[in-house]
């Protein structure tokens, strides 16, 4: 699944993604930490992995495996 970074707080390493259908989906620091990324920019396109409950478990760049 992919989305766009709507908000990102570097101090908490968490934020909100905007999915293609307009749904907002929050992600916690542990999902950002699992990515290996150093930062995110507002408007940046990202790929997200979710668990069975729909919670974001990892946020990466679309080009990363």
PDB file of C-alpha atoms in Angstrom:
ATOM      1  CA  UNK A   1       0.000   0.000   0.000  1.00  0.00           C
ATOM      2  CA  UNK A   2       1.222   3.532  -0.680  1.00  0.00           C
ATOM      3  CA  UNK A   3       0.435   6.975   0.637  1.00  0.00           C
ATOM      4  CA  UNK A   4       1.747  10.498   1.074  1.00  0.00           C
ATOM      5  CA  UNK A   5       3.270  12.005   4.212  1.00  0.00           C
ATOM      6  CA  UNK A   6       0.698  14.468   5.602  1.00  0.00           C
ATOM      7  CA  UNK A   7       2.477  15.180   8.888  1.00  0.00           C
ATOM      8  CA  UNK A   8       5.767  14.085  10.421  1.00  0.00           C
ATOM      9  CA  UNK A   9       7.238  15.054  13.783  1.00  0.00           C
ATOM     10  CA  UNK A  10      10.988  14.389  13.843  1.00  0.00           C
ATOM     11  CA  UNK A  11      11.099  14.633  17.647  1.00  0.00           C
ATOM     12  CA  UNK A  12       8.579  11.800  18.132  1.00  0.00           C
ATOM     13  CA  UNK A  13       9.367  10.051  14.792  1.00  0.00           C
ATOM     14  CA  UNK A  14       5.619   9.609  14.183  1.00  0.00           C
ATOM     15  CA  UNK A  15       3.090  11.145  11.849  1.00  0.00           C
ATOM     16  CA  UNK A  16       0.094  10.770   9.591  1.00  0.00           C
ATOM     17  CA  UNK A  17      -0.094   9.373   6.067  1.00  0.00           C
ATOM     18  CA  UNK A  18      -2.736  10.262   3.519  1.00  0.00           C
ATOM     19  CA  UNK A  19      -3.824   7.206   1.535  1.00  0.00           C
ATOM     20  CA  UNK A  20      -4.871   7.431  -2.108  1.00  0.00           C
ATOM     21  CA  UNK A  21      -8.562   7.224  -1.150  1.00  0.00           C
ATOM     22  CA  UNK A  22      -8.190  10.225   1.196  1.00  0.00           C
ATOM     23  CA  UNK A  23      -8.052   8.216   4.410  1.00  0.00           C
ATOM     24  CA  UNK A  24      -5.650   9.467   7.079  1.00  0.00           C
ATOM     25  CA  UNK A  25      -3.597   6.780   8.783  1.00  0.00           C
ATOM     26  CA  UNK A  26      -1.319   7.513  11.737  1.00  0.00           C
ATOM     27  CA  UNK A  27       2.003   5.747  12.126  1.00  0.00           C
ATOM     28  CA  UNK A  28       3.963   5.312  15.365  1.00  0.00           C
ATOM     29  CA  UNK A  29       7.682   5.769  15.975  1.00  0.00           C
ATOM     30  CA  UNK A  30       8.273   2.008  15.832  1.00  0.00           C
ATOM     31  CA  UNK A  31       6.977   1.928  12.212  1.00  0.00           C
ATOM     32  CA  UNK A  32       9.392   4.708  11.249  1.00  0.00           C
ATOM     33  CA  UNK A  33      12.260   3.052  13.152  1.00  0.00           C
ATOM     34  CA  UNK A  34      11.623  -0.234  11.311  1.00  0.00           C
ATOM     35  CA  UNK A  35      12.217   1.536   7.990  1.00  0.00           C
ATOM     36  CA  UNK A  36      15.855   2.475   8.487  1.00  0.00           C
ATOM     37  CA  UNK A  37      15.080   5.969   7.152  1.00  0.00           C
ATOM     38  CA  UNK A  38      16.495   9.099   8.778  1.00  0.00           C
ATOM     39  CA  UNK A  39      13.689  11.526   7.946  1.00  0.00           C
ATOM     40  CA  UNK A  40      10.499  12.072   5.995  1.00  0.00           C
ATOM     41  CA  UNK A  41       9.359  15.175   4.112  1.00  0.00           C
ATOM     42  CA  UNK A  42       5.795  16.453   3.883  1.00  0.00           C
ATOM     43  CA  UNK A  43       4.300  15.375   0.568  1.00  0.00           C
ATOM     44  CA  UNK A  44       6.785  12.524   0.155  1.00  0.00           C
ATOM     45  CA  UNK A  45       5.413   9.342  -1.380  1.00  0.00           C
ATOM     46  CA  UNK A  46       5.919   6.277   0.834  1.00  0.00           C
ATOM     47  CA  UNK A  47       5.089   2.599   0.937  1.00  0.00           C
ATOM     48  CA  UNK A  48       3.570   1.245   4.131  1.00  0.00           C
ATOM     49  CA  UNK A  49       3.290  -2.226   5.564  1.00  0.00           C
ATOM     50  CA  UNK A  50       0.354  -2.926   7.859  1.00  0.00           C
ATOM     51  CA  UNK A  51      -0.452  -5.795  10.205  1.00  0.00           C
ATOM     52  CA  UNK A  52      -3.675  -7.832  10.332  1.00  0.00           C
ATOM     53  CA  UNK A  53      -5.400  -5.096  12.353  1.00  0.00           C
ATOM     54  CA  UNK A  54      -4.499  -2.376   9.840  1.00  0.00           C
ATOM     55  CA  UNK A  55      -1.866  -0.728  12.052  1.00  0.00           C
ATOM     56  CA  UNK A  56       1.201   0.604  10.235  1.00  0.00           C
ATOM     57  CA  UNK A  57       4.265  -1.479  11.104  1.00  0.00           C
ATOM     58  CA  UNK A  58       6.774  -0.045   8.613  1.00  0.00           C
ATOM     59  CA  UNK A  59       7.082   3.051   6.435  1.00  0.00           C
ATOM     60  CA  UNK A  60       9.588   2.919   3.557  1.00  0.00           C
ATOM     61  CA  UNK A  61      10.277   4.551   0.235  1.00  0.00           C
ATOM     62  CA  UNK A  62       8.477   2.974  -2.732  1.00  0.00           C
ATOM     63  CA  UNK A  63      11.833   1.995  -4.263  1.00  0.00           C
ATOM     64  CA  UNK A  64      13.003   0.088  -1.144  1.00  0.00           C
ATOM     65  CA  UNK A  65      12.330  -3.638  -0.790  1.00  0.00           C
TER      66      UNK A  65
END
